Structures are given as C-alpha cells and as structure tokens.
Short mmCIF file of C-alpha atoms in Angstrom, two decimals:
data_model
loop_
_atom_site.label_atom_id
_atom_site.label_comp_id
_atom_site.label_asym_id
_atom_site.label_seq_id
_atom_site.Cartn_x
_atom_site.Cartn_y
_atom_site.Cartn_z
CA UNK A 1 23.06 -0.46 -6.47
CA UNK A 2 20.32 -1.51 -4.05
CA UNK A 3 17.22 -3.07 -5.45
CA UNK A 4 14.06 -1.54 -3.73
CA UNK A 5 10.06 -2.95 -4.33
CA UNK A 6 7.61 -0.56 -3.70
CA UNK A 7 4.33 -0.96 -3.47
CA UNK A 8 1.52 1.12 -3.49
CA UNK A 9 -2.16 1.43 -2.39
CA UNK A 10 -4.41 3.87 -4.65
CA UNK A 11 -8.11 4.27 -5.28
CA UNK A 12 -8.16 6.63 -7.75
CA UNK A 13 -11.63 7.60 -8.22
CA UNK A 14 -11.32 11.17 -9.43
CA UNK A 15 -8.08 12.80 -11.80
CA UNK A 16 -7.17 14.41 -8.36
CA UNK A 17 -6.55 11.02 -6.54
CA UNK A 18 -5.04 9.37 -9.81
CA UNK A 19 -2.17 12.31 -9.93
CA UNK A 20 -1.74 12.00 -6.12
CA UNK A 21 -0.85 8.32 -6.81
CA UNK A 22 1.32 9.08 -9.84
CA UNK A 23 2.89 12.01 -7.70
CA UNK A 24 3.94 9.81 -5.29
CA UNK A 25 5.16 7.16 -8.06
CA UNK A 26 6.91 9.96 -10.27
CA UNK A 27 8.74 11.31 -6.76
CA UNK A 28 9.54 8.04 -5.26
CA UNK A 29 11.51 7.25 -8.28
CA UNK A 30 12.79 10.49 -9.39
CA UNK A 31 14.31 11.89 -6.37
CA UNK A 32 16.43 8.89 -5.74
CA UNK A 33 19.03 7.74 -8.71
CA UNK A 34 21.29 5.56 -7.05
CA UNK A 35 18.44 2.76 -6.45
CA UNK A 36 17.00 0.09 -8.59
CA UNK A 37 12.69 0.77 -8.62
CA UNK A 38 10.30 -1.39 -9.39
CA UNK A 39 7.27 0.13 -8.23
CA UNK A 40 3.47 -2.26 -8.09
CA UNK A 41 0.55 -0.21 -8.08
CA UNK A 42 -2.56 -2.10 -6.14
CA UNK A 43 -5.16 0.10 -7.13
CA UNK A 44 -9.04 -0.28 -6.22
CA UNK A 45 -10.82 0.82 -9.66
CA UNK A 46 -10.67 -1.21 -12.59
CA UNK A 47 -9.28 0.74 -16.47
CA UNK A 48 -6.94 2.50 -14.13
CA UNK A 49 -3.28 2.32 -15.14
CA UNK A 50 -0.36 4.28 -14.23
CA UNK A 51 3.03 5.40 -15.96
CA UNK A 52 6.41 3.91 -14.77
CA UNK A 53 4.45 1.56 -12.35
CA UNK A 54 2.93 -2.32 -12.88
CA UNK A 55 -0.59 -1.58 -11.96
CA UNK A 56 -2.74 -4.48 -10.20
CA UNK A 57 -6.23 -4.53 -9.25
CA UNK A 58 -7.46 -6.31 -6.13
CA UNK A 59 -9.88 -9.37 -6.15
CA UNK A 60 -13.49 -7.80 -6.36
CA UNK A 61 -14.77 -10.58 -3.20
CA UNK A 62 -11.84 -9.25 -1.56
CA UNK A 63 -12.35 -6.64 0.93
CA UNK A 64 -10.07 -3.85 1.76
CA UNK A 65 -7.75 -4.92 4.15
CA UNK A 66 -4.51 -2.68 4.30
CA UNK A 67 -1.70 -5.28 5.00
CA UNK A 68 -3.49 -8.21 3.72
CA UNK A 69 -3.51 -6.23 0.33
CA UNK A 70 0.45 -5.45 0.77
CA UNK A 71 0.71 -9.58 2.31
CA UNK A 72 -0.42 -10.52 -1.43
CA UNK A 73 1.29 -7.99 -3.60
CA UNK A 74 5.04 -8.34 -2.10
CA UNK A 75 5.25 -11.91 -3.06
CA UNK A 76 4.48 -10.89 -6.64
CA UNK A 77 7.41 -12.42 -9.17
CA UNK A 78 8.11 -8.07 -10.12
CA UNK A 79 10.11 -7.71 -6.75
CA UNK A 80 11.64 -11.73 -6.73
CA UNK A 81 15.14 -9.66 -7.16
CA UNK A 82 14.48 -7.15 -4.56
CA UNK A 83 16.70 -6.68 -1.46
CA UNK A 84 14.19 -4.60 -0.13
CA UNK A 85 10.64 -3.12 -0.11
CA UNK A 86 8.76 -0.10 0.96
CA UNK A 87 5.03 -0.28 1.64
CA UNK A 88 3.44 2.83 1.45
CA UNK A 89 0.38 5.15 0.60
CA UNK A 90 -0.39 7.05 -2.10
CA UNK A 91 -0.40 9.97 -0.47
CA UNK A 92 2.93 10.89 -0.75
CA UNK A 93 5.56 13.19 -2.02
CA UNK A 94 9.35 11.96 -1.36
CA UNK A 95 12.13 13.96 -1.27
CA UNK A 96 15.78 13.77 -2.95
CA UNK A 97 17.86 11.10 -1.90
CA UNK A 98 14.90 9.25 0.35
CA UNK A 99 15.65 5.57 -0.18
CA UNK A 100 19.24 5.66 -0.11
CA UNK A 101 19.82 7.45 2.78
CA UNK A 102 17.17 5.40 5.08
CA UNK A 103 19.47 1.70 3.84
CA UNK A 104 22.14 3.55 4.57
CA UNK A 105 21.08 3.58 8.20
CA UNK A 106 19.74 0.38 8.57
CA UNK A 107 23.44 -1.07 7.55
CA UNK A 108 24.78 0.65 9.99
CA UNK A 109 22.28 -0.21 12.73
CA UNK A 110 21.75 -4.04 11.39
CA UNK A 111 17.55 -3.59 11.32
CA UNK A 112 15.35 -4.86 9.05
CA UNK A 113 12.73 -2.46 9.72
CA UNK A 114 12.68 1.49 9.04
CA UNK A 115 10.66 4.69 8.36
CA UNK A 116 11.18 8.23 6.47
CA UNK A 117 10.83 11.05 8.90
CA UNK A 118 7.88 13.34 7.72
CA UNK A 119 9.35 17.09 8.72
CA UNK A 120 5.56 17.98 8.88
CA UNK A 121 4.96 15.03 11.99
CA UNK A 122 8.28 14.23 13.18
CA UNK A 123 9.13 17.53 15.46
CA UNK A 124 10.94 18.04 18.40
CA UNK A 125 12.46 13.73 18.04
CA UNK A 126 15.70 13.36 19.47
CA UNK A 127 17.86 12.02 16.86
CA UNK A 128 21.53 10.38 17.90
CA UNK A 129 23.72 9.95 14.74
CA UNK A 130 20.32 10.40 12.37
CA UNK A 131 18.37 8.07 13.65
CA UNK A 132 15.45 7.05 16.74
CA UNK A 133 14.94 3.75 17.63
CA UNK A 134 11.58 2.62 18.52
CA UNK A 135 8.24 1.33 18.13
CA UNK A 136 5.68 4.08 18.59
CA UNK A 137 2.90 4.18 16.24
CA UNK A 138 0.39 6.39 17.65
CA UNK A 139 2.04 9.06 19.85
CA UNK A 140 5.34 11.06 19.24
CA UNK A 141 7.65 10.09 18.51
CA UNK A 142 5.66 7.46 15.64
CA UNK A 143 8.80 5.64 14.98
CA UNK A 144 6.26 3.15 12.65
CA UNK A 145 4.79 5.58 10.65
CA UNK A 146 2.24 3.13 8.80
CA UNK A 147 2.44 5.59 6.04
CA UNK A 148 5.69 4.47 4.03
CA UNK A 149 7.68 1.43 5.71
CA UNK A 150 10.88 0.38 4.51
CA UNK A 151 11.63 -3.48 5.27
CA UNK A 152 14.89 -5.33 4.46
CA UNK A 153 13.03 -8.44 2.58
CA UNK A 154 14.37 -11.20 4.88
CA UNK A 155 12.54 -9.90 7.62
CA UNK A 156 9.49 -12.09 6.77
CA UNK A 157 11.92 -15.18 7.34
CA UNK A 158 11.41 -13.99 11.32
CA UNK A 159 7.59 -12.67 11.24
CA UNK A 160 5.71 -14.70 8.87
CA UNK A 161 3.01 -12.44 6.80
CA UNK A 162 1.95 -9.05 8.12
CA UNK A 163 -0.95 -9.34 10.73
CA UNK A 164 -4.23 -8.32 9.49
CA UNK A 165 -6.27 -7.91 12.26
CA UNK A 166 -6.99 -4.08 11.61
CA UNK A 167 -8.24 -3.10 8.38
CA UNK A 168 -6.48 0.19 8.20
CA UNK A 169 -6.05 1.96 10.99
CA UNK A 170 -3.65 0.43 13.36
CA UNK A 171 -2.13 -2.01 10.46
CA UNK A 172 0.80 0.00 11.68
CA UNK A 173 0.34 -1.04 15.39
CA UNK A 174 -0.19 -4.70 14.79
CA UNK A 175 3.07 -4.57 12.40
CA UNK A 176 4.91 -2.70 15.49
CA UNK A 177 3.36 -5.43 17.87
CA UNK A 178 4.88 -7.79 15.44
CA UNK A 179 8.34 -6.50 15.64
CA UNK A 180 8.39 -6.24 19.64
CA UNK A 181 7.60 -10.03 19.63
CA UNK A 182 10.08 -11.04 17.55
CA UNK A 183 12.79 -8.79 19.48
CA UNK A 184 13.54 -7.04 16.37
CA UNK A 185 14.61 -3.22 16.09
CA UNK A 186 12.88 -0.33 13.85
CA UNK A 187 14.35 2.72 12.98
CA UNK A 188 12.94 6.54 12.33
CA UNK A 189 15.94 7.78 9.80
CA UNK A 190 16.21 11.45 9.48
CA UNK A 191 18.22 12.29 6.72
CA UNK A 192 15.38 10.25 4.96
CA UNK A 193 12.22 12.39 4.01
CA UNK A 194 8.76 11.55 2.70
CA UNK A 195 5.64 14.08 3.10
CA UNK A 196 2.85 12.56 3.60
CA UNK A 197 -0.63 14.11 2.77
CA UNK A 198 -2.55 12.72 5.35
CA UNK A 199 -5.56 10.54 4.73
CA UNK A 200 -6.64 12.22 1.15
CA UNK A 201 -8.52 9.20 0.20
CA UNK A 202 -10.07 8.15 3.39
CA UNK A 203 -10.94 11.51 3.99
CA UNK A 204 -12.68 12.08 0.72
CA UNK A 205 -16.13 11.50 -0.99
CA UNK A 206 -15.01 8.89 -2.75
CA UNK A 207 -16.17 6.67 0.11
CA UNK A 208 -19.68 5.99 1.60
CA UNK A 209 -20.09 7.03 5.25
CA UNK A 210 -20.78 3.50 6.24
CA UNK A 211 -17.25 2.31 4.61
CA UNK A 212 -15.54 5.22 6.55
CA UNK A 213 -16.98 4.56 10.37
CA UNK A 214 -15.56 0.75 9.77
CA UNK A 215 -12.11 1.92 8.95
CA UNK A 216 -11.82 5.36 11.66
CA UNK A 217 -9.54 4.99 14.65
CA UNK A 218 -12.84 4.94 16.72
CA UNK A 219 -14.30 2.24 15.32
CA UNK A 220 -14.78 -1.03 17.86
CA UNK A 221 -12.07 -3.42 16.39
CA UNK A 222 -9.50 -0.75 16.28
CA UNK A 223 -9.91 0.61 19.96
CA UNK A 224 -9.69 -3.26 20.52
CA UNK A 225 -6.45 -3.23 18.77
CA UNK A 226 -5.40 0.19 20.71
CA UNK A 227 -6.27 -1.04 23.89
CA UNK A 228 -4.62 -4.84 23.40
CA UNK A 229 -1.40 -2.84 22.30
CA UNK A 230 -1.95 -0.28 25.34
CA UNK A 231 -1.55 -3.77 27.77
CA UNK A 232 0.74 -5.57 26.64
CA UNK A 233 3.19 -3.86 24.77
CA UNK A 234 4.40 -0.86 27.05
CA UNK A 235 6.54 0.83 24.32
CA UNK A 236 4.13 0.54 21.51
CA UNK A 237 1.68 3.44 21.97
#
C-alpha cells in the first residue's frame, strides 16, 4: 500500500468554503481505499479545524504565497513516512480510484511528477496508453494543472524547494519551469480524475479587491512570469 501526503490550502471564511475544503478532504480519502492518507490542512483563519485532516494555520507576518505555503507544510514530521505527496486546492472533488491509478502511471513511465485529468478542462488531449507527457500550464493541453499535483517525494532531491516567485497564479508555471531545467518528465494521467471548482475562493468576497488585483493573472509580476516562461521555455506555455 502506497503512502500518499496531501496537503491542502483553505480559507474558510464562510460554512460554504469550510465544506468545500472538507469536500475535497472527505473525497480525496474516500474514493481511494487502496492508499495510505494523511491529509495537512493549511488553512488561513484561526478556530478552524477540520475532520479526518491535521489542520495548520499559517504564520500571521507571513503572507500568502502559494508554494512557499506548500515549501513549509511538506516537510512537516505527519508525511516523514510518505512515498508521495499531492499538493492541491481546496476546491476539489476527486473521483473513485484517483490516487492509485495516477502512481500507477508514473511506475510505469519512471516520473516523479504527475497530474489528475479534470474531464471538465482536459478535452480533446491525445492520450497514448493513458497518459500525455508534457509541461503546459497555461494552454491545452495543461499537463501541470497547478490545481492538484502529485509528486513522487524524492523529486526535491533534484529541484530543491518549489520556486516562489509567483504568489498564486503561475506557481504552476514556475514549478513546470522547474521541471524543464532539471530535464525531468511530468505526466497528465487519464484514468486519474479530480474536478476542480475553479477559483471559489479567489473568486469570492471573502477577499478585498486590493488582495485580488495582486494575485490575478494580469497582475505585473505574473505577466513577468508569463512572459519569462513565453522566452525561454518553448514548451511551457
């Protein structure tokens, strides 16, 4: 039986956004049996706790910063027997069988790196023998969907800590980036499936409009990030 760490991002300001997070806890274990979970909630409101989960709370002079916050919660003791780990959002529903079918495929392929196909996003890919390799982030097919990535554990031997230069969007680019340089492979596994509700906290009232503009796709540090990727990493797009 595999050993999988999973952690979580959550701000669950309102009972809606606290059941989305425990939705996506509740599913991620549920749906797959044949794995060992242990599942770390990093959640941004203080008093809020969460069933079949270790919940965490971020340092208040800490500010948000997508990987950084997954760079300091992987290395927590909970996960010191995982083989693997899956960094994802709260925003998610997984279906039956998700975790061991995407290992499955990265045995057979020998990568370290791999995403869930969403059936809502990932139309149309070309799939040979249930997989697409790749490093796409931002156009089809999104091999790295930044949403829920799977790693093998020992990948960090090869890339150090997760780069941090974006703060949310693009933490998926940089992390593709990351893999090109290294010459190391991702996968996008079919038979593995994870919907993903797209953006339900960032989209929400639960942040200012100032807090927002910093972390939206058009905001100066990520087209920075876009258009770095856009030169010098043909395949990441």
């Amino acid at each position: 039986m595999s050993h999988v760490g999973v952690v979580i991002l959550s701000l669950g300001g309102t009972p809606e956004h606290q059941q989305m997070t425990q939705t996506a806890i509740d599913s991620c274990v549920s749906e797959d049996e044949s794995i060992d979970f242990t599942v770390v909630v990093c959640e941004g409101i203080k008093g809020i706790e969460y069933t079949g989960a270790t919940t965490v709370h971020p340092p208040s002079d800490l500010p948000f910063n997508y990987n950084e916050y997954m760079n300091s919660c992987r290395i927590m003791p909970e996960f010191d027997e995982c083989e693997y780990i899956a960094l994802c959002n709260n925003d998610l529903i997984f279906e039956k069988g998700w975790a061991s079918a995407i290992i499955k495929k990265m045995k057979e392929c020998d990568v370290m790196s791999a995403c869930p196909m969403d059936p809502a996003v990932h139309v149309g890919v070309k799939f040979k023998d249930g997989v697409s390799f790749g490093h796409t982030t931002t156009k089809p097919p999104r091999h790295v969907a930044g949403w829920c990535i799977l790693q093998d554990l020992r990948i960090y031997d090869t890339i150090g800590a997760l780069n941090t230069q974006a703060q949310f969007w693009h933490s998926d680019t940089t992390y593709a980036s990351q893999l090109v340089t290294a010459n190391l492979a991702h996968i996008l596994v079919e038979d593995s499936k994870v919907h993903h509700l797209n953006s339900k906290t960032i989209c929400s009232s639960l942040l200012p409009d100032y807090v927002r503009n910093l972390y939206t796709e058009a905001s100066p540090i990520n087209i920075q990030i876009y258009e770095e990727q856009q030169k010098n990493a043909g395949e990441i797009q």
